[in-house]
Coordinates of C-alpha atoms in Angstrom, one line a residue:
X1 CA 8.7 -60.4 23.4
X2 CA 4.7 -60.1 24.3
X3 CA 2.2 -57.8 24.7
X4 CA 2.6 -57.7 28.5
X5 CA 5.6 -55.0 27.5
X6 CA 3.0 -52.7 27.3
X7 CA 1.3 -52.9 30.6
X8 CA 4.4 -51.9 31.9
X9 CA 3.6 -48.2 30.8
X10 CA 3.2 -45.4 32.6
X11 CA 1.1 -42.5 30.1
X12 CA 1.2 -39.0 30.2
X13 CA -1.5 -38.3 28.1
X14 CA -5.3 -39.3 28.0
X15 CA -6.1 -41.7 25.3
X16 CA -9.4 -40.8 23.4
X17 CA -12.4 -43.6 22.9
X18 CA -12.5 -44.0 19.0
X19 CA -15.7 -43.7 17.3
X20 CA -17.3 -45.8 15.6
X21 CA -15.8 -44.3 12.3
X22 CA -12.7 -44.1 13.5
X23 CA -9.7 -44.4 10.7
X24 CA -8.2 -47.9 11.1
X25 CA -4.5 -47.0 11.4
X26 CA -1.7 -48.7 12.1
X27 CA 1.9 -47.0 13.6
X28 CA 4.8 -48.1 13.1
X29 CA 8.2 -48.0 14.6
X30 CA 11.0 -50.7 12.2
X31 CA 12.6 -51.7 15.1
X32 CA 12.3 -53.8 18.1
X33 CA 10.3 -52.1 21.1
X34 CA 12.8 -51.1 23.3
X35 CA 14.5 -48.7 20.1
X36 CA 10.7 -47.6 19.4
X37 CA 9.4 -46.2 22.4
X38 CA 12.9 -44.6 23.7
X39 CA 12.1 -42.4 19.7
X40 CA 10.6 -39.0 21.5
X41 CA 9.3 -38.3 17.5
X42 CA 7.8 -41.9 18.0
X43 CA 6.2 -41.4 21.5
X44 CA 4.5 -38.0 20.6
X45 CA 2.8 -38.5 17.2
X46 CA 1.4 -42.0 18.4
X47 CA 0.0 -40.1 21.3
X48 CA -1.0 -37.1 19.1
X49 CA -2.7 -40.0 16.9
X50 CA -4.3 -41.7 19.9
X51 CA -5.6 -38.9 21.7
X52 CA -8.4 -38.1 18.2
X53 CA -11.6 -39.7 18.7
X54 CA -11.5 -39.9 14.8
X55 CA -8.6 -42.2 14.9
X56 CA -7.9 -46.0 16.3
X57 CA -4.1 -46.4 16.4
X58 CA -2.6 -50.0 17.3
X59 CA 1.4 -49.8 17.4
X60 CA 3.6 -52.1 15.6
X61 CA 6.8 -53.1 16.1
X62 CA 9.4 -55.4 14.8
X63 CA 9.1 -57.7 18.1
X64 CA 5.6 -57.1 19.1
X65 CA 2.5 -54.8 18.6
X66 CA -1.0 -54.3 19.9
X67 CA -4.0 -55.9 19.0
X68 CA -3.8 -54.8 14.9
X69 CA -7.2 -53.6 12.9
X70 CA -7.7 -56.7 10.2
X71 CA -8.4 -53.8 7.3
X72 CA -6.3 -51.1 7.8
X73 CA -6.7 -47.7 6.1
X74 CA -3.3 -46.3 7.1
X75 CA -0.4 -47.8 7.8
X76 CA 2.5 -45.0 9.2
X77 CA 6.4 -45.5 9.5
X78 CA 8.5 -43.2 12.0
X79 CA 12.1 -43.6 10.1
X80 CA 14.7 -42.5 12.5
X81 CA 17.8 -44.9 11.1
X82 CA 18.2 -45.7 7.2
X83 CA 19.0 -49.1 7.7
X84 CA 15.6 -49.8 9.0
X85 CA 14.2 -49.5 5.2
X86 CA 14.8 -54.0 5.9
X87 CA 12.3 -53.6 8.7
X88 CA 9.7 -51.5 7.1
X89 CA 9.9 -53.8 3.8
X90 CA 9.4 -57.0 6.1
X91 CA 6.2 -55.4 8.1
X92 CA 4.6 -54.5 5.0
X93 CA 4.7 -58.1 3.5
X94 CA 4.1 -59.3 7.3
X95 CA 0.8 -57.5 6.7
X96 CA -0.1 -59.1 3.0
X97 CA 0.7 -55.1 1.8
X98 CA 2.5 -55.0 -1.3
X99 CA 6.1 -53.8 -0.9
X100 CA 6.2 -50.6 -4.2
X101 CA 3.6 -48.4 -4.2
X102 CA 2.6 -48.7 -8.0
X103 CA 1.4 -52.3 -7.0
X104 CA -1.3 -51.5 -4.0
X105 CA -4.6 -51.0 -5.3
X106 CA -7.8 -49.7 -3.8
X107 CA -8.1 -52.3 -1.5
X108 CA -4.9 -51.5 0.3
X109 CA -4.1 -49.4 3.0
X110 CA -2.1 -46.0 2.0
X111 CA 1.3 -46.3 3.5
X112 CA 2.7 -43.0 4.7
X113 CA 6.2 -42.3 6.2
X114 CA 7.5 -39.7 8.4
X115 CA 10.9 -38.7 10.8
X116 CA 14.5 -37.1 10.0
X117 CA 15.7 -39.5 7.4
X118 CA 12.7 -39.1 5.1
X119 CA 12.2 -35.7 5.3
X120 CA 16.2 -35.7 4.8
X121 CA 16.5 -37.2 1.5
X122 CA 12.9 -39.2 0.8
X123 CA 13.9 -40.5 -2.9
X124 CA 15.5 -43.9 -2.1
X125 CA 12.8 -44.9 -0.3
X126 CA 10.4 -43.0 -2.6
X127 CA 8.6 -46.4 -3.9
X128 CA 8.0 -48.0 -1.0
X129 CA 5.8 -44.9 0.2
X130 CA 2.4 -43.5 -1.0
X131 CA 3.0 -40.6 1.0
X132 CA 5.4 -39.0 2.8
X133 CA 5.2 -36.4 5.4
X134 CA 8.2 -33.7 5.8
X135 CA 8.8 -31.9 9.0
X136 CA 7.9 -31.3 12.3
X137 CA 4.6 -33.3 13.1
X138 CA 2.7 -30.8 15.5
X139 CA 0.7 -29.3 12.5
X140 CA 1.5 -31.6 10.1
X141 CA -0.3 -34.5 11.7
X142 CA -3.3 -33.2 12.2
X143 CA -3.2 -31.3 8.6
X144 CA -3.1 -35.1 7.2
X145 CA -5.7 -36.6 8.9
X146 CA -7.9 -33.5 8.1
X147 CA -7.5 -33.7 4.3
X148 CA -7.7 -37.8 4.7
X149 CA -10.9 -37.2 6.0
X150 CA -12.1 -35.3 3.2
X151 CA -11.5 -38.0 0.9
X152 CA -11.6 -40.9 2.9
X153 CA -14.5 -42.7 0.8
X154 CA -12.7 -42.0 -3.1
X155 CA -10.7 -43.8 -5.0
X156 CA -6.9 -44.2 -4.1
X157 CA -5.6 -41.6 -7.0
X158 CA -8.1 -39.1 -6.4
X159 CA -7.1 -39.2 -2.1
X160 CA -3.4 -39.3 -3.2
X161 CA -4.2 -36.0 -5.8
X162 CA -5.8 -34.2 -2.5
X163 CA -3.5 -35.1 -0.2
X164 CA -0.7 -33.9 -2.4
X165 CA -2.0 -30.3 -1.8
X166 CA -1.4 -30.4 1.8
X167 CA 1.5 -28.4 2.8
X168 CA 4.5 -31.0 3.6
X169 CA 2.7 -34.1 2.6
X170 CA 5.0 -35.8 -0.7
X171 CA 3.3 -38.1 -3.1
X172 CA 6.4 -39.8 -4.6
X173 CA 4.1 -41.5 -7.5
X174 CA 3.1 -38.0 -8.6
X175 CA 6.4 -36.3 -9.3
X176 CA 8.1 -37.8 -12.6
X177 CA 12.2 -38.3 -12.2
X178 CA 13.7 -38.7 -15.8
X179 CA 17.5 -39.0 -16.4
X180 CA 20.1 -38.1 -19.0
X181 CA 20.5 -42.0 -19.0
X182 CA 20.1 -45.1 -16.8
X183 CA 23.6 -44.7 -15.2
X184 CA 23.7 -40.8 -15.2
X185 CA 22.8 -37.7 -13.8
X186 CA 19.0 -36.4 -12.9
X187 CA 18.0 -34.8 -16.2
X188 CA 14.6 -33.5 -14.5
X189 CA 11.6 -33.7 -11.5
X190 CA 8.3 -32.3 -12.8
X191 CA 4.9 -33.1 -11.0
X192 CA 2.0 -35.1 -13.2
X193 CA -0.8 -33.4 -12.0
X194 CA -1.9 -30.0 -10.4
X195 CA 0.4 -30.0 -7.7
X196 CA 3.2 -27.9 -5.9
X197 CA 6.7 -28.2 -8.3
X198 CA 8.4 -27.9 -4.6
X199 CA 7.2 -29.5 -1.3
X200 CA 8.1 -27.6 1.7
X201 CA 9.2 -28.6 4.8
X202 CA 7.4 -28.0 7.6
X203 CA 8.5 -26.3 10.3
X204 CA 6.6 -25.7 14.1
X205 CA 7.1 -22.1 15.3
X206 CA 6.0 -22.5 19.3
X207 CA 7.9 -22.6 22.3
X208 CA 6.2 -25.6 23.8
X209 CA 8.2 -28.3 22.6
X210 CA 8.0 -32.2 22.9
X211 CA 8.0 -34.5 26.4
X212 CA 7.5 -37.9 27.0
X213 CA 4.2 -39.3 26.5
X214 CA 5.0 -42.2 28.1
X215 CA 7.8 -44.1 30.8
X216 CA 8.5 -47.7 30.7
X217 CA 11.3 -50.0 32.4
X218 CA 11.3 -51.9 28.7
X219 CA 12.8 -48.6 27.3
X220 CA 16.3 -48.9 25.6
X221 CA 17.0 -46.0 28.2
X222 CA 15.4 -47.5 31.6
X223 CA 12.5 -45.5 33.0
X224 CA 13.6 -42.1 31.2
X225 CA 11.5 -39.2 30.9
X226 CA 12.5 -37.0 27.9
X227 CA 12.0 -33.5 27.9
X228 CA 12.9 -31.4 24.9
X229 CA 14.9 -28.1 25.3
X230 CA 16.0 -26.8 22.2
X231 CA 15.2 -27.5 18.4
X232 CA 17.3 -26.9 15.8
X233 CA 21.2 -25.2 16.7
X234 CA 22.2 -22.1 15.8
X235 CA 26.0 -22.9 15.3
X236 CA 25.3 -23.9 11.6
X237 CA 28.4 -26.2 11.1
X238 CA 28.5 -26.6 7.7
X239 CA 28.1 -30.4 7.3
X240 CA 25.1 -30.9 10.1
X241 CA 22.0 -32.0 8.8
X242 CA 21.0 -31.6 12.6
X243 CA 20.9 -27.8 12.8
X244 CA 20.6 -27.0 8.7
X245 CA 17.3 -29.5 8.3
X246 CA 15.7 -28.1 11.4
X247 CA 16.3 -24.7 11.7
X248 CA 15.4 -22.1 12.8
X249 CA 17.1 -22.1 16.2
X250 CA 13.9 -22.7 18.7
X251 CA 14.0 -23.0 22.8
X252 CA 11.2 -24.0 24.7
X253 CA 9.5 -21.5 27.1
X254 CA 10.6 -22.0 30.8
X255 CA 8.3 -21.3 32.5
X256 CA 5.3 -22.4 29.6
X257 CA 6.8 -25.4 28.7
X258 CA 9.9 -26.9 30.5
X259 CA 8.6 -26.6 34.2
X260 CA 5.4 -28.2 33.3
X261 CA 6.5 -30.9 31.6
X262 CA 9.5 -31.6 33.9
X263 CA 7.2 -31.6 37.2
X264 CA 4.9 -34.2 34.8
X265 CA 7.9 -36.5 34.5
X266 CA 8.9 -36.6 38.2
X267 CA 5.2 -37.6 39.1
X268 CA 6.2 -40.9 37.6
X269 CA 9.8 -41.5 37.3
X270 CA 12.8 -40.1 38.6
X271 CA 15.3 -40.2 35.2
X272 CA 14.9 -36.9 33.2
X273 CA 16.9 -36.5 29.9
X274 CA 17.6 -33.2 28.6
X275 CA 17.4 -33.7 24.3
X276 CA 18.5 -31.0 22.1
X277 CA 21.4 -30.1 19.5
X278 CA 22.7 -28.0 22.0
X279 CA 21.0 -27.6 25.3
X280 CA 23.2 -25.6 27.0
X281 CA 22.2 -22.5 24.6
X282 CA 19.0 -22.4 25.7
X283 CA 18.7 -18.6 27.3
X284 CA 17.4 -19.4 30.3
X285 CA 19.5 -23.3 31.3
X286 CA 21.3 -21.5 34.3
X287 CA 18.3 -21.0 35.9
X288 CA 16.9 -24.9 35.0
X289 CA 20.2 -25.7 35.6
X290 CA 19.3 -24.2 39.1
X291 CA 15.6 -25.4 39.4
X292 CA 17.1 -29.0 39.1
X293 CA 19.6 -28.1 41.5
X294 CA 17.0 -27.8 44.1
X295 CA 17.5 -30.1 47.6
X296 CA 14.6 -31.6 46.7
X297 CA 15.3 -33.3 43.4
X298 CA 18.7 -34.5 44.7
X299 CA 17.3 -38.1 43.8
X300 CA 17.0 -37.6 40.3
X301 CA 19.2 -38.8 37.8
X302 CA 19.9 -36.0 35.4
X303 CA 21.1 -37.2 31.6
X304 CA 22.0 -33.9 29.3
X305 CA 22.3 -35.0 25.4
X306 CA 25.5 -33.1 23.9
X307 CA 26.8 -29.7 24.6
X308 CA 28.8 -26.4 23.4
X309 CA 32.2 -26.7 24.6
X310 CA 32.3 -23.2 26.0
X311 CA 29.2 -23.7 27.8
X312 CA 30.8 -26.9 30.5
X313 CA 30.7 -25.0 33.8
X314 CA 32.1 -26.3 36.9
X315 CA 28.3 -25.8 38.0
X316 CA 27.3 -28.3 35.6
X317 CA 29.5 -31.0 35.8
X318 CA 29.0 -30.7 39.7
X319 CA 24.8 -31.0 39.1
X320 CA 25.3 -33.6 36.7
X321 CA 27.6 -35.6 39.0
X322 CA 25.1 -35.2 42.3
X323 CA 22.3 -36.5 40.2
X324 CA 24.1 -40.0 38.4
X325 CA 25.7 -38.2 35.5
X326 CA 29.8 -39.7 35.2
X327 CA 30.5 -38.0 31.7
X328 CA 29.7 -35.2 29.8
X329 CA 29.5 -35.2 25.5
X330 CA 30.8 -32.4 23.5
X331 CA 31.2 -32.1 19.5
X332 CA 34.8 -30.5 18.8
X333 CA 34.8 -32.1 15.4
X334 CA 39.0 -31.2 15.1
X335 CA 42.0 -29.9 16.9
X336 CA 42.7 -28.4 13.7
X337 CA 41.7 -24.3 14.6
X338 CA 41.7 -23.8 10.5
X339 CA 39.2 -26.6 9.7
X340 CA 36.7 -25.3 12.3
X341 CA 36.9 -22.3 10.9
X342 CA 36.3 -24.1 7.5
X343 CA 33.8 -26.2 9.3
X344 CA 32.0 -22.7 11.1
X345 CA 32.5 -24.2 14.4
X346 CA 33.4 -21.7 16.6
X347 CA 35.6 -23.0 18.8
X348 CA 38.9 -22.4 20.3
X349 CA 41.5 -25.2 21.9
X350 CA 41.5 -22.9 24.6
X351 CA 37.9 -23.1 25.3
X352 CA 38.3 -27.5 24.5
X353 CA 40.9 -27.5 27.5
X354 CA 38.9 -24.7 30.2
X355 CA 36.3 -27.8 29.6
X356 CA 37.6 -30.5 30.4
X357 CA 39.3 -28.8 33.7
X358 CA 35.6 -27.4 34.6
X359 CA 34.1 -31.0 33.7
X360 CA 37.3 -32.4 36.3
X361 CA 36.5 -29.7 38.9
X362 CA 32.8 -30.5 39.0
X363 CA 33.3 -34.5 39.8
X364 CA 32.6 -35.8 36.0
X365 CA 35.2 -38.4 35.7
X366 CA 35.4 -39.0 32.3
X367 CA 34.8 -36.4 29.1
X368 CA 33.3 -38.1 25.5
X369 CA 34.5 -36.2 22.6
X370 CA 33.1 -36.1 19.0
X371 CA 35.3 -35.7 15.6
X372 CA 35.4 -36.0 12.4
X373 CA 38.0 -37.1 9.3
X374 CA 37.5 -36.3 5.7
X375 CA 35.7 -33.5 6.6
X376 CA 36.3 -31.4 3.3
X377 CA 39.2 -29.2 3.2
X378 CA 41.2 -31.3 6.1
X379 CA 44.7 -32.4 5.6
X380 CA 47.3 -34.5 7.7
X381 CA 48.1 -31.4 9.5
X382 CA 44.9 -31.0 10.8
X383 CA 44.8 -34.9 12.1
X384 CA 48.1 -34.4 13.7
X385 CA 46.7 -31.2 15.5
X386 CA 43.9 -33.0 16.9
X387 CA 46.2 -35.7 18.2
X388 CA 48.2 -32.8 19.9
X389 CA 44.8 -31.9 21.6
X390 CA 43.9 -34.7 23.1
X391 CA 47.7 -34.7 25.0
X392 CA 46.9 -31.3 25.7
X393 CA 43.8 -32.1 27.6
X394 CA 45.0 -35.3 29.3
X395 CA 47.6 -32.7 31.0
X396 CA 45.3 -30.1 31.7
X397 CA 43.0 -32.3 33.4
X398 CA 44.6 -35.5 34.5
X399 CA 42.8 -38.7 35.7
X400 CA 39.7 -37.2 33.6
X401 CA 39.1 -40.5 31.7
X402 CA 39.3 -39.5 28.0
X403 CA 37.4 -41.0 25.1
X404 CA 37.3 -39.3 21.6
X405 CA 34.3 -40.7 19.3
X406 CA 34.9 -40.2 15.6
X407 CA 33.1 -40.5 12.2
X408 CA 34.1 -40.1 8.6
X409 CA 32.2 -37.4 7.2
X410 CA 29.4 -37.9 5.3
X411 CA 27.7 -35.8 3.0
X412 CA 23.5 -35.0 3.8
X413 CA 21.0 -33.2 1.6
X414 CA 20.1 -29.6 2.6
X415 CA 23.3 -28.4 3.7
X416 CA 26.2 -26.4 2.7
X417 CA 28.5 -29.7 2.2
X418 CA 25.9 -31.7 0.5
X419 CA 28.0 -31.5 -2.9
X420 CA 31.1 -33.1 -1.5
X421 CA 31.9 -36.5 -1.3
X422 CA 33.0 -39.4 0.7
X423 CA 37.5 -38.8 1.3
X424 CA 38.5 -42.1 0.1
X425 CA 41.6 -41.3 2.8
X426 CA 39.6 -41.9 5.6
X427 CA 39.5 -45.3 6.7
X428 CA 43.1 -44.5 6.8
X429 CA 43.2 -41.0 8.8
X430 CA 40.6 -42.9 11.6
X431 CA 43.8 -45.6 11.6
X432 CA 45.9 -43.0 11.7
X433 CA 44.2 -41.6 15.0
X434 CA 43.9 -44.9 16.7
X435 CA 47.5 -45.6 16.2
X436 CA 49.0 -42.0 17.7
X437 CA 46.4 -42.3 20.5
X438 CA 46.1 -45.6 22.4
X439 CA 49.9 -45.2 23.2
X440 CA 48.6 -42.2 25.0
X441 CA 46.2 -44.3 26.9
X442 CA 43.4 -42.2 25.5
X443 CA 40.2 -44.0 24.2
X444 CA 39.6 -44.1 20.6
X445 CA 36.3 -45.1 19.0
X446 CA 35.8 -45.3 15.5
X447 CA 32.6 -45.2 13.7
X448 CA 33.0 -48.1 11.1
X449 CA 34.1 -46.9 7.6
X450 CA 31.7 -49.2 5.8
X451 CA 29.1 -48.2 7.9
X452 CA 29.6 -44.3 6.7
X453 CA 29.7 -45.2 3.3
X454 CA 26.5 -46.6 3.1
X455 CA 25.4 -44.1 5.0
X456 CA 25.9 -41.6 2.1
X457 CA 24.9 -43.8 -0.4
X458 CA 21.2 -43.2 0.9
X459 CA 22.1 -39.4 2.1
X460 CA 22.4 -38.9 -1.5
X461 CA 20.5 -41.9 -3.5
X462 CA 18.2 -41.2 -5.7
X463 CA 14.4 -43.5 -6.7
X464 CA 17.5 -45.6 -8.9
X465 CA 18.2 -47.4 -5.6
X466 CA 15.0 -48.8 -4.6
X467 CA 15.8 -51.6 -6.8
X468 CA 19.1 -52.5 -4.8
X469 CA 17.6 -52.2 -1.6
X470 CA 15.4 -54.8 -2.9
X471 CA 18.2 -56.8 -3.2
X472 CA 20.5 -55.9 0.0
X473 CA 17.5 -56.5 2.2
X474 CA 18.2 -60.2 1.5
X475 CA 22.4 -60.4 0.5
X476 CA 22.5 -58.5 4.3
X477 CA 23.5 -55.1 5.6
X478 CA 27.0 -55.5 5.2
X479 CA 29.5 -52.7 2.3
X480 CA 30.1 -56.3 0.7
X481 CA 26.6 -56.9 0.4
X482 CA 26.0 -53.4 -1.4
X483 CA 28.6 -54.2 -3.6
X484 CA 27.2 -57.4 -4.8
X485 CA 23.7 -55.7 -5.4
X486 CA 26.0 -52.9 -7.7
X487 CA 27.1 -55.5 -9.9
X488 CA 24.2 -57.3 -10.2
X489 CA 22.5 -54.1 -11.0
X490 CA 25.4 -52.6 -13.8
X491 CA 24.2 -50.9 -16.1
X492 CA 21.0 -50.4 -15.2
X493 CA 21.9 -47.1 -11.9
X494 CA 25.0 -45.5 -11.5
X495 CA 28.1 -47.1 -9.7
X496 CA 28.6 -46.8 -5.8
X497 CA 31.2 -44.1 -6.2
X498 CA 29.3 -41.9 -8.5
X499 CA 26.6 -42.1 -5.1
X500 CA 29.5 -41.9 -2.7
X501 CA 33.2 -40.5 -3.6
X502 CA 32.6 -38.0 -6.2
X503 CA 32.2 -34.2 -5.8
X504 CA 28.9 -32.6 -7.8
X505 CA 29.0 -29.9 -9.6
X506 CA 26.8 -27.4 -8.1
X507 CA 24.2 -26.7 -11.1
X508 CA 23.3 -30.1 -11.1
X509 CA 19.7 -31.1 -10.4
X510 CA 19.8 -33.4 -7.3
X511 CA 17.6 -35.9 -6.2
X512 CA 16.2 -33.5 -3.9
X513 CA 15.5 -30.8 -6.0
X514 CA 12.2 -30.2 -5.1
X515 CA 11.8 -30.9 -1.6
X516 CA 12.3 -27.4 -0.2
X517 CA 14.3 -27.2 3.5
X518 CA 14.9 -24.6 5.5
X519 CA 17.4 -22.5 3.4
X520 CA 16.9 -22.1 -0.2
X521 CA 19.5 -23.5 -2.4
X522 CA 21.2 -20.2 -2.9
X523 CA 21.4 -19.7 0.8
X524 CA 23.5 -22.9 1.0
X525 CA 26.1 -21.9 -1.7
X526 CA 26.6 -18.7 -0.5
X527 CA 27.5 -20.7 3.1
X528 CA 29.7 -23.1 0.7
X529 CA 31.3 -20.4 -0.9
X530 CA 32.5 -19.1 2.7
X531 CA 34.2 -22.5 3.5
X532 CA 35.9 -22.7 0.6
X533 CA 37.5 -18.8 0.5
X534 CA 38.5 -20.5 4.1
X535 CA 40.3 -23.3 2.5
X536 CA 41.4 -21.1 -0.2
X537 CA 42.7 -18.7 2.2
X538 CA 45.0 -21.3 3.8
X539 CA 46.3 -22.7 0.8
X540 CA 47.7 -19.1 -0.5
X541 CA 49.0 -18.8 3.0
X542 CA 50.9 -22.1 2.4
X543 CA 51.9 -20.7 -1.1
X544 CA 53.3 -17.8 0.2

């Protein structure tokens, strides 16, 4: 791909002129263009960075970029997927800057990192980043730049020392990790110098929250205008690091925030996606809901990202039909009624079935579900029962085109569920549903096994695993490929399963002891504690 993708952009924002001492910065995104500029986090911190006089950004990507400062200063990663780390490693050497950290001297740019997997779980990655930035970027951006500034002329320790007093921004090189030996647990985190023991997450408090800042036809999502609704949910299920890492619950204003930034959007394309956890709970989305209802905006294709079950009106599947919308998402995680209690989704199979007959009524013709296996606590019971709900909704709402998406659960730092591990019975539970289901002529998707058990191999890594990321970034992307980098690498980190499979006991120090999210620690085991007098609960019942 060339440069010409980008004078295919439409912007929503007014870049500044740099000065003439501008910081020389490059953005990143470790993917190809098309992934980069559909990333909303992406779109809105390179236009927060472009519109500062103080600042010349040029964008990078893994397929093209923009003309590229020769010397650098800073060099910034968005991280939105963990299996990008192979990207980011190839950019930096694409740009003659050492891959570790310890190895860049003066002379090289600071590399700094940002997005939901590093403010997640930043350890595995830790190396490859002077700094890292946790949280939401609206104050945190312009808090880093600010402190860069003040120490843009000294030497690199003394800028990484200042910077590390910044609230949110992590200096991996200045917290020591030691451990009760090479293959064992975290023995302790202390910081070297003069600096926080914690670093907290950041977290925006306003009600104006993110739009596009720009509208391309080169988009993975075709001319689409993103508006965000909510942040954060506030159902809490106890294994989503998408409501637990970004709470609290926030909606944008309507009339401050949503209106404004929709009406900016239509000047220029006529796609608008809805983003959020769960839209449909912002208090006011019956009346924009309405507003995009309106005779005049009957052109518009309307995309909604996934909503609560018991939210699916007829009115909204008959909106979202009128304006190019065939399905509609929702997250039911199990037909099992005791594992979303377990779970804290609250949900009824009542509520499932009244939305797939209000998603039929409206004109959607298909529904997308999302579950789960090896969510902990399940049993076969519970798989069974969700099998039974899918027939139950193919009655209740037939010709409705039924697909039900599911994942193995995987544990993520910062929530409730963080101390369990991977159910070695899942591969075979997501057989078992695709075997008891397309007889039924209802669509079953798997996410791949493998692919969920690397996933929370880096949900729960620790620094350990920098060293066989080195090495999977060339043997491929593939669970065999992991496995080969474990042997090579016995003895010197832990096995896969101690990563993976096994359950921690909850006094351990984990490898993200002291980033601070959200919720303290306590917080999350008293939310722990819940689910399992829920499982508990059960199992007595079963006794008795």
């Amino acid at each position: 791909m060339t440069a010409s993708v980008f004078t295919s952009e439409r912007l929503l924002f007014n870049p500044a002129t740099p000065n003439n001492e501008a910081i020389r910065t490059i953005f990143a995104f470790p993917n190809e263009y098309s992934v980069g500029i559909t990333s909303l986090g992406y779109q809105v911190v390179w236009a927060t960075l472009a519109m500062r006089s103080d600042v010349q950004v040029s964008r990078l990507f893994t397929d093209v970029c923009e003309q590229l400062p020769r010397d650098p200063e800073l060099i910034g990663f968005s991280v939105s997927w963990e299996l990008d780390y192979v990207n980011i490693l190839n950019l930096l050497e694409s740009l003659n800057v050492p891959i570790r950290a310890n190895a860049r001297s003066n002379s090289d740019p600071l590399v700094f990192g940002g997005g939901p997997v590093l403010t997640a779980n930043p350890e595995p990655f830790a190396d490859f980043f002077d700094i890292i930035l946790l949280g939401d970027g609206e104050n945190l951006i312009g808090d880093f730049i600010a402190a860069y500034q003040e120490v843009r002329n000294a030497d690199r320790t003394t800028q990484l020392q200042h910077l590390a007093q910044v609230p949110g921004v992590y200096i991996p090189s200045l917290y020591e990790v030691t451990y009760c030996d090479p293959t064992g647990e975290i023995q302790s985190i202390r910081p070297l110098a003069a600096i926080p023991d914690v670093v907290e997450k950041q977290t925006y408090r306003g009600n104006t929250l993110s739009a596009s800042t720009v509208v391309t036809e080169k988009a993975a999502w075709e001319n689409i205008y993103m508006v965000e609704v909510v942040r954060s949910c506030p159902e809490m299920c106890r294994f989503c690091l998408a409501s637990y890492l970004t709470l609290p619950f926030r909606t944008a204003s309507f009339e401050g925030s949503l209106i404004p930034a929709i009406e900016r959007g239509l000047a220029v394309t006529d796609r608008i996606g809805l983003l959020g956890a769960s839209v449909t709970q912002h208090p006011e989305f019956d009346a924009l809901l309405a507003y995009l209802s309106k005779p005049e905006y009957d052109h518009i294709r309307l995309s909604i990202a996934s909503v609560r079950t018991n939210t699916v009106t007829v009115q909204l599947a008959q909106t979202l039909a009128k304006r190019d919308t065939r399905s509609l998402t929702i997250a039911v995680e199990s037909g099992s009624e005791r594992l979303r209690r377990i779970i804290n989704k609250k949900l009824d199979n009542d509520e499932i079935i009244q939305a797939a007959i209000n998603a039929k009524a409206g004109g959607l013709s298909s529904l997308k579900l999302y579950g789960m296996v090896g969510v902990p606590g399940e049993e076969m019971a519970d798989l069974e029962q969700t099998v039974v709900m899918m027939e139950s909704l193919k009655k209740a709402a037939p010709g409705l085109r039924l697909t039900l998406g599911c994942s193995t659960f995987v544990p993520k730092a910062h929530t409730p569920f963080q101390w369990y591990g991977v159910n070695r019975q899942a591969e075979k539970r997501l057989q078992f549903l695709q075997k008891q289901l397309k007889p039924q002529g209802i669509e079953f998707r798997p996410e791949s096994y493998n692919w969920s058990v690397i996933q929370a191999l880096l949900s729960r890594g620790d620094r350990r695993l920098s060293q066989l990321l080195e090495l999977t970034r060339h043997y491929g992307d593939s669970l065999g490929s992991y496995r080969r980098a474990f042997k090579t690498l016995r003895g010197q980190i832990p096995e896969l399963d101690f990563y993976v499979h096994h359950d921690w006991l909850r006094e351990r120090v984990l490898p993200w002891s002291h980033i601070q999210g959200p919720l303290a620690q306590a917080t999350l085991l008293k939310h722990l504690a819940t689910a399992e007098a829920e499982m508990n609960r059960d199992q007595e019942a079963v006794g008795c």
